[in-house]
Amino acid sequence: MNAIPKGKVGLWAGAAAALVILPLAWGAPYPMHIMITILIWSFAYTSWSMMGRFGLVSLGHGGFMGVGAYVTALAWNNLGLSPWLGIPLGLLCAALLALVVAWPCFRFRITGHYFALVTLALSGIVLQVIVATRGLTGGSLGYTPDRVPGGSSIIAFQFTDKATWYLIALAVWAAGLVIWYAVERSMMRYALEAISEDEDAAAAAGVNVTAEKLKITVISAMMTAMSGALYCQYQMFVSPDTVSGISVSLQMVFAVVVGGLYVALGPTIGAVITILLGEALRIGFGPSAVGWDNLIYGLLLVVFIIFLPQGILGSIMGALRRTPARASA
């Protein structure tokens, strides 16, 4: 294994120290809230890119995020189950849902736009189930986990201090990058790349096509459910429009494509753009701007697919790699 250059180690260590220290030293509530939100959504977008980078375009990840959020909240309110147990339960439910939907698709080779349509239906079904069971989930009005007296509790996974939430969100975001790089450096990556190029050739070479696609789908679904649970615990309120449904799934696609599908930090760049855009519209135009973000997402998605398919970060990294080659030539 090649040793990591000392310069890069120092750079990464400095960046990690800055991410931990600077926001805590600053401490202003609103910027902290924005950074926490960006980190949570970055993790969600990274979850989607785990599949998307291998040609498995899912439009159902809003459903997985909704499952993670609502299962965690419902288990706490109705069963008294701590989120430390409710979150794993939500991840398990998301994994089972992913298996139920994905196994028939992969087994019978429903791929490409047909697979995207199946997952699109999944996202819509989860949204409709949440809305229809309003007696349990609050329906379109949303759902609020019960708060503990005093507002903070480790057992209830509730904290009023934004610094605590920032460190939690930062740790989860970093874990997402670790998982991304673990897949990048594993044999799974080569198997999935072979499958995305030619399923028949991959199968002939000994790759278990169905199993490999199921593994990455379950990993992606569980990570997305984790982001939904974390969002629920941080906001202490969830609604179908914010953590489930087609619009959330499309937002994930937009953010990853704009940031860069094939680079680890691409989804994070996409999260910065989507969150700041949403906040700018909210502050600048107020309630009249409701829905504008989705319109802008759609327009920008078309522009990026045509003119910048590698995304912002992917294009920058590609240009940097080409510069030394030209210099040496």
Tab-separated table of C-alpha atoms in Angstrom:
chain	number	residue	atom	x	y	z
A	1	MET	CA	0.000	0.000	0.000
A	2	ASN	CA	1.364	3.409	-0.998
A	3	ALA	CA	2.167	5.745	1.868
A	4	ILE	CA	0.191	8.968	2.062
A	5	PRO	CA	2.440	12.005	1.404
A	6	LYS	CA	3.185	14.007	4.533
A	7	GLY	CA	1.916	17.159	2.858
A	8	LYS	CA	-1.491	15.602	2.299
A	9	VAL	CA	-1.610	14.271	5.852
A	10	GLY	CA	-0.924	17.770	7.175
A	11	LEU	CA	-3.537	19.261	4.857
A	12	TRP	CA	-6.211	16.793	5.945
A	13	ALA	CA	-5.304	17.223	9.620
A	14	GLY	CA	-5.507	21.000	9.305
A	15	ALA	CA	-8.858	20.813	7.528
A	16	ALA	CA	-10.232	18.457	10.201
A	17	ALA	CA	-9.045	20.748	12.990
A	18	ALA	CA	-10.632	23.761	11.283
A	19	LEU	CA	-13.951	21.945	10.873
A	20	VAL	CA	-14.016	21.132	14.571
A	21	ILE	CA	-12.597	24.311	16.104
A	22	LEU	CA	-13.674	27.252	13.949
A	23	PRO	CA	-17.474	26.792	14.102
A	24	LEU	CA	-17.317	26.129	17.846
A	25	ALA	CA	-15.178	29.224	18.393
A	26	TRP	CA	-17.566	31.303	16.293
A	27	GLY	CA	-20.671	29.916	17.969
A	28	ALA	CA	-23.331	32.181	16.397
A	29	PRO	CA	-26.644	30.217	16.419
A	30	TYR	CA	-27.829	30.871	12.855
A	31	PRO	CA	-24.540	30.025	11.072
A	32	MET	CA	-24.265	26.940	13.276
A	33	HIS	CA	-27.765	25.893	12.235
A	34	ILE	CA	-26.874	26.304	8.559
A	35	MET	CA	-23.693	24.244	8.954
A	36	ILE	CA	-25.541	21.470	10.823
A	37	THR	CA	-28.196	21.355	8.116
A	38	ILE	CA	-25.559	21.247	5.375
A	39	LEU	CA	-23.752	18.357	7.086
A	40	ILE	CA	-26.949	16.311	7.542
A	41	TRP	CA	-28.000	16.800	3.923
A	42	SER	CA	-24.444	16.170	2.727
A	43	PHE	CA	-24.655	12.754	4.344
A	44	ALA	CA	-28.024	12.140	2.656
A	45	TYR	CA	-26.638	13.152	-0.731
A	46	THR	CA	-23.542	10.999	-0.215
A	47	SER	CA	-25.902	8.105	0.487
A	48	TRP	CA	-27.585	8.585	-2.893
A	49	SER	CA	-24.251	8.868	-4.703
A	50	MET	CA	-23.268	5.422	-3.385
A	51	MET	CA	-25.702	3.984	-5.939
A	52	GLY	CA	-25.796	6.735	-8.523
A	53	ARG	CA	-22.085	6.598	-9.327
A	54	PHE	CA	-22.540	2.997	-10.507
A	55	GLY	CA	-25.430	3.780	-12.821
A	56	LEU	CA	-28.160	2.744	-10.358
A	57	VAL	CA	-30.365	5.811	-10.580
A	58	SER	CA	-32.863	5.718	-7.726
A	59	LEU	CA	-35.698	8.204	-7.369
A	60	GLY	CA	-36.940	6.506	-4.214
A	61	HIS	CA	-34.445	7.707	-1.634
A	62	GLY	CA	-36.940	10.212	-0.285
A	63	GLY	CA	-38.887	7.148	0.820
A	64	PHE	CA	-35.916	5.712	2.716
A	65	MET	CA	-35.271	9.047	4.401
A	66	GLY	CA	-38.917	9.248	5.462
A	67	VAL	CA	-38.814	5.729	6.884
A	68	GLY	CA	-35.771	6.544	9.002
A	69	ALA	CA	-37.302	9.754	10.334
A	70	TYR	CA	-40.808	8.502	11.071
A	71	VAL	CA	-39.883	5.092	12.485
A	72	THR	CA	-37.511	6.752	14.952
A	73	ALA	CA	-40.089	9.342	16.045
A	74	LEU	CA	-43.002	6.896	16.234
A	75	ALA	CA	-40.976	4.365	18.242
A	76	TRP	CA	-40.109	7.089	20.767
A	77	ASN	CA	-43.612	8.538	21.115
A	78	ASN	CA	-45.636	5.332	21.060
A	79	LEU	CA	-43.302	2.670	22.448
A	80	GLY	CA	-40.995	4.752	24.609
A	81	LEU	CA	-38.096	3.322	22.600
A	82	SER	CA	-34.973	5.462	22.863
A	83	PRO	CA	-33.661	6.769	19.528
A	84	TRP	CA	-30.498	4.797	20.283
A	85	LEU	CA	-32.699	1.774	19.544
A	86	GLY	CA	-35.245	3.506	17.314
A	87	ILE	CA	-32.638	4.645	14.811
A	88	PRO	CA	-31.280	1.101	14.208
A	89	LEU	CA	-34.918	-0.029	13.880
A	90	GLY	CA	-35.484	2.628	11.238
A	91	LEU	CA	-32.345	1.547	9.397
A	92	LEU	CA	-33.532	-2.066	9.490
A	93	CYS	CA	-36.947	-1.083	8.102
A	94	ALA	CA	-35.269	0.871	5.301
A	95	ALA	CA	-33.023	-2.092	4.493
A	96	LEU	CA	-36.013	-4.456	4.345
A	97	LEU	CA	-37.912	-2.007	2.134
A	98	ALA	CA	-34.896	-1.738	-0.168
A	99	LEU	CA	-34.682	-5.524	-0.428
A	100	VAL	CA	-38.394	-5.911	-1.140
A	101	VAL	CA	-38.248	-3.366	-3.955
A	102	ALA	CA	-34.779	-4.005	-5.373
A	103	TRP	CA	-34.560	-7.813	-5.335
A	104	PRO	CA	-37.312	-8.392	-7.942
A	105	CYS	CA	-35.880	-5.577	-10.079
A	106	PHE	CA	-32.364	-6.971	-10.056
A	107	ARG	CA	-33.466	-10.601	-10.235
A	108	PHE	CA	-35.546	-9.984	-13.362
A	109	ARG	CA	-33.148	-7.373	-14.772
A	110	ILE	CA	-35.370	-4.338	-14.500
A	111	THR	CA	-32.692	-1.726	-15.069
A	112	GLY	CA	-32.161	1.778	-16.416
A	113	HIS	CA	-35.182	4.030	-16.669
A	114	TYR	CA	-37.506	1.169	-15.670
A	115	PHE	CA	-35.683	0.815	-12.356
A	116	ALA	CA	-35.836	4.587	-11.880
A	117	LEU	CA	-39.611	4.489	-12.416
A	118	VAL	CA	-40.043	1.678	-9.877
A	119	THR	CA	-38.127	3.655	-7.266
A	120	LEU	CA	-40.089	6.780	-8.169
A	121	ALA	CA	-43.270	4.882	-7.352
A	122	LEU	CA	-41.719	3.775	-4.031
A	123	SER	CA	-41.060	7.389	-3.052
A	124	GLY	CA	-44.645	8.347	-3.861
A	125	ILE	CA	-46.079	5.364	-1.985
A	126	VAL	CA	-44.158	6.160	1.205
A	127	LEU	CA	-45.347	9.763	1.007
A	128	GLN	CA	-48.970	8.710	0.539
A	129	VAL	CA	-48.801	6.204	3.406
A	130	ILE	CA	-47.517	8.923	5.747
A	131	VAL	CA	-50.254	11.336	4.658
A	132	ALA	CA	-53.027	8.704	4.766
A	133	THR	CA	-52.190	7.492	8.288
A	134	ARG	CA	-52.677	10.958	9.773
A	135	GLY	CA	-53.987	9.533	13.038
A	136	LEU	CA	-50.583	7.992	13.645
A	137	THR	CA	-48.138	10.202	11.720
A	138	GLY	CA	-49.918	13.555	11.772
A	139	GLY	CA	-50.374	13.363	8.006
A	140	SER	CA	-49.527	16.459	5.997
A	141	LEU	CA	-49.438	18.558	9.184
A	142	GLY	CA	-46.245	16.841	10.309
A	143	TYR	CA	-45.149	15.005	13.426
A	144	THR	CA	-43.274	16.111	16.541
A	145	PRO	CA	-41.290	13.755	18.799
A	146	ASP	CA	-42.072	14.195	22.491
A	147	ARG	CA	-39.581	16.508	24.158
A	148	VAL	CA	-37.992	15.570	27.458
A	149	PRO	CA	-38.180	17.985	30.418
A	150	GLY	CA	-35.262	20.367	30.278
A	151	GLY	CA	-34.813	19.883	26.526
A	152	SER	CA	-31.619	17.807	26.644
A	153	SER	CA	-31.171	14.086	27.250
A	154	ILE	CA	-28.588	11.603	26.059
A	155	ILE	CA	-31.102	8.738	26.328
A	156	ALA	CA	-33.682	10.649	24.269
A	157	PHE	CA	-30.960	11.873	21.871
A	158	GLN	CA	-32.198	15.429	22.306
A	159	PHE	CA	-29.878	18.401	22.750
A	160	THR	CA	-30.540	22.125	22.895
A	161	ASP	CA	-26.891	23.065	22.404
A	162	LYS	CA	-26.076	23.569	18.722
A	163	ALA	CA	-22.394	22.866	19.342
A	164	THR	CA	-23.332	19.333	20.385
A	165	TRP	CA	-25.436	18.874	17.269
A	166	TYR	CA	-22.675	20.259	15.100
A	167	LEU	CA	-20.186	17.693	16.405
A	168	ILE	CA	-22.733	14.884	15.937
A	169	ALA	CA	-23.516	15.972	12.378
A	170	LEU	CA	-19.807	16.378	11.615
A	171	ALA	CA	-19.070	12.859	12.872
A	172	VAL	CA	-21.897	11.340	10.806
A	173	TRP	CA	-20.800	13.277	7.705
A	174	ALA	CA	-17.215	12.049	8.182
A	175	ALA	CA	-18.516	8.487	8.599
A	176	GLY	CA	-20.294	8.857	5.270
A	177	LEU	CA	-17.018	9.809	3.592
A	178	VAL	CA	-15.284	6.838	5.231
A	179	ILE	CA	-17.953	4.491	3.826
A	180	TRP	CA	-17.646	6.129	0.399
A	181	TYR	CA	-13.874	5.607	0.381
A	182	ALA	CA	-14.248	2.057	1.751
A	183	VAL	CA	-16.411	1.161	-1.245
A	184	GLU	CA	-14.030	3.034	-3.549
A	185	ARG	CA	-11.092	0.897	-2.386
A	186	SER	CA	-12.980	-2.422	-2.254
A	187	MET	CA	-13.563	-5.167	-4.786
A	188	MET	CA	-17.232	-4.190	-4.722
A	189	ARG	CA	-16.359	-1.087	-6.708
A	190	TYR	CA	-14.779	-3.095	-9.535
A	191	ALA	CA	-17.703	-5.517	-9.579
A	192	LEU	CA	-20.254	-2.702	-9.762
A	193	GLU	CA	-18.284	-0.854	-12.433
A	194	ALA	CA	-18.187	-4.040	-14.490
A	195	ILE	CA	-21.939	-4.491	-13.991
A	196	SER	CA	-22.649	-0.910	-15.049
A	197	GLU	CA	-20.667	-1.454	-18.244
A	198	ASP	CA	-22.107	-4.872	-19.202
A	199	GLU	CA	-24.116	-7.129	-16.887
A	200	ASP	CA	-23.720	-10.199	-19.085
A	201	ALA	CA	-19.946	-9.826	-19.291
A	202	ALA	CA	-19.716	-9.243	-15.538
A	203	ALA	CA	-21.782	-12.357	-14.839
A	204	ALA	CA	-19.640	-14.382	-17.252
A	205	ALA	CA	-16.556	-13.213	-15.345
A	206	GLY	CA	-17.982	-14.637	-12.121
A	207	VAL	CA	-19.621	-11.559	-10.591
A	208	ASN	CA	-22.844	-12.241	-8.682
A	209	VAL	CA	-24.738	-9.375	-10.292
A	210	THR	CA	-27.863	-9.486	-8.124
A	211	ALA	CA	-25.952	-9.794	-4.852
A	212	GLU	CA	-23.548	-6.933	-5.620
A	213	LYS	CA	-26.346	-4.576	-6.641
A	214	LEU	CA	-28.382	-5.527	-3.582
A	215	LYS	CA	-25.443	-4.853	-1.256
A	216	ILE	CA	-24.862	-1.305	-2.489
A	217	THR	CA	-28.616	-0.626	-2.518
A	218	VAL	CA	-29.033	-1.703	1.107
A	219	ILE	CA	-25.984	0.303	2.202
A	220	SER	CA	-27.327	3.376	0.419
A	221	ALA	CA	-30.858	2.929	1.829
A	222	MET	CA	-29.632	2.524	5.407
A	223	MET	CA	-27.406	5.588	5.161
A	224	THR	CA	-30.318	7.614	3.797
A	225	ALA	CA	-32.560	6.416	6.628
A	226	MET	CA	-29.854	7.497	9.076
A	227	SER	CA	-29.909	10.994	7.628
A	228	GLY	CA	-33.690	11.105	8.038
A	229	ALA	CA	-33.490	10.007	11.669
A	230	LEU	CA	-30.759	12.551	12.399
A	231	TYR	CA	-32.761	15.320	10.723
A	232	CYS	CA	-35.808	14.372	12.809
A	233	GLN	CA	-33.890	14.442	16.072
A	234	TYR	CA	-32.259	17.759	15.259
A	235	GLN	CA	-35.345	19.600	14.045
A	236	MET	CA	-37.726	17.826	16.470
A	237	PHE	CA	-40.318	17.980	13.719
A	238	VAL	CA	-40.828	16.123	10.451
A	239	SER	CA	-43.353	16.442	7.689
A	240	PRO	CA	-43.885	14.410	4.514
A	241	ASP	CA	-42.655	17.260	2.318
A	242	THR	CA	-39.336	17.699	4.128
A	243	VAL	CA	-38.124	14.103	4.523
A	244	SER	CA	-40.012	12.000	1.989
A	245	GLY	CA	-41.583	12.029	-1.408
A	246	ILE	CA	-40.510	12.657	-4.964
A	247	SER	CA	-39.309	16.235	-4.398
A	248	VAL	CA	-36.772	15.088	-1.787
A	249	SER	CA	-35.523	12.341	-4.126
A	250	LEU	CA	-35.109	14.815	-6.990
A	251	GLN	CA	-33.309	17.235	-4.682
A	252	MET	CA	-30.771	14.488	-3.948
A	253	VAL	CA	-30.222	13.847	-7.654
A	254	PHE	CA	-29.768	17.555	-8.346
A	255	ALA	CA	-27.303	18.130	-5.508
A	256	VAL	CA	-25.097	15.164	-6.417
A	257	VAL	CA	-25.033	15.940	-10.142
A	258	VAL	CA	-24.221	19.615	-9.526
A	259	GLY	CA	-21.550	18.919	-6.925
A	260	GLY	CA	-19.949	15.966	-8.681
A	261	LEU	CA	-21.193	12.398	-8.828
A	262	TYR	CA	-17.815	10.671	-8.965
A	263	VAL	CA	-15.947	12.555	-6.218
A	264	ALA	CA	-16.419	12.016	-2.489
A	265	LEU	CA	-16.977	15.687	-1.629
A	266	GLY	CA	-19.236	16.351	-4.613
A	267	PRO	CA	-22.439	15.743	-2.604
A	268	THR	CA	-21.161	18.138	0.068
A	269	ILE	CA	-20.696	20.895	-2.528
A	270	GLY	CA	-24.224	20.123	-3.725
A	271	ALA	CA	-25.532	20.427	-0.169
A	272	VAL	CA	-23.886	23.829	0.265
A	273	ILE	CA	-25.582	25.034	-2.930
A	274	THR	CA	-29.052	23.630	-2.163
A	275	ILE	CA	-29.168	24.771	1.466
A	276	LEU	CA	-27.842	28.261	0.770
A	277	LEU	CA	-30.162	28.616	-2.228
A	278	GLY	CA	-33.159	27.600	-0.124
A	279	GLU	CA	-32.197	30.023	2.644
A	280	ALA	CA	-31.632	32.879	0.173
A	281	LEU	CA	-35.077	32.346	-1.338
A	282	ARG	CA	-36.707	32.100	2.094
A	283	ILE	CA	-35.065	35.266	3.412
A	284	GLY	CA	-35.341	37.257	0.192
A	285	PHE	CA	-38.870	36.404	-0.892
A	286	GLY	CA	-40.561	34.803	2.121
A	287	PRO	CA	-43.635	32.571	1.681
A	288	SER	CA	-44.099	33.694	-1.919
A	289	ALA	CA	-40.969	31.713	-2.885
A	290	VAL	CA	-42.388	28.325	-1.807
A	291	GLY	CA	-41.639	25.839	-4.585
A	292	TRP	CA	-39.191	28.096	-6.395
A	293	ASP	CA	-36.248	26.004	-5.223
A	294	ASN	CA	-37.577	22.917	-7.023
A	295	LEU	CA	-38.041	24.953	-10.218
A	296	ILE	CA	-34.483	26.269	-9.994
A	297	TYR	CA	-33.170	22.771	-9.217
A	298	GLY	CA	-34.784	21.428	-12.362
A	299	LEU	CA	-33.446	24.188	-14.607
A	300	LEU	CA	-29.926	23.950	-13.198
A	301	LEU	CA	-29.978	20.149	-13.439
A	302	VAL	CA	-30.604	20.366	-17.191
A	303	VAL	CA	-27.846	22.968	-17.591
A	304	PHE	CA	-25.305	20.904	-15.638
A	305	ILE	CA	-26.109	17.632	-17.407
A	306	ILE	CA	-25.555	19.328	-20.780
A	307	PHE	CA	-22.625	21.653	-20.089
A	308	LEU	CA	-20.952	20.358	-16.906
A	309	PRO	CA	-21.741	16.629	-16.558
A	310	GLN	CA	-18.859	16.059	-14.114
A	311	GLY	CA	-20.318	18.606	-11.705
A	312	ILE	CA	-18.532	21.552	-10.118
A	313	LEU	CA	-15.960	19.678	-8.044
A	314	GLY	CA	-15.504	16.923	-10.607
A	315	SER	CA	-14.746	19.490	-13.320
A	316	ILE	CA	-12.310	21.380	-11.094
A	317	MET	CA	-10.439	18.194	-10.176
A	318	GLY	CA	-10.357	17.138	-13.821
A	319	ALA	CA	-8.856	20.494	-14.813
A	320	LEU	CA	-6.243	20.239	-12.065
A	321	ARG	CA	-5.232	16.761	-13.241
A	322	ARG	CA	-4.866	17.964	-16.821
A	323	THR	CA	-2.695	20.969	-15.900
A	324	PRO	CA	0.423	18.997	-14.807
A	325	ALA	CA	0.102	16.769	-17.875
A	326	ARG	CA	0.157	19.806	-20.176
A	327	ALA	CA	3.082	21.312	-18.270
A	328	SER	CA	5.134	18.127	-18.618
A	329	ALA	CA	4.310	17.911	-22.316
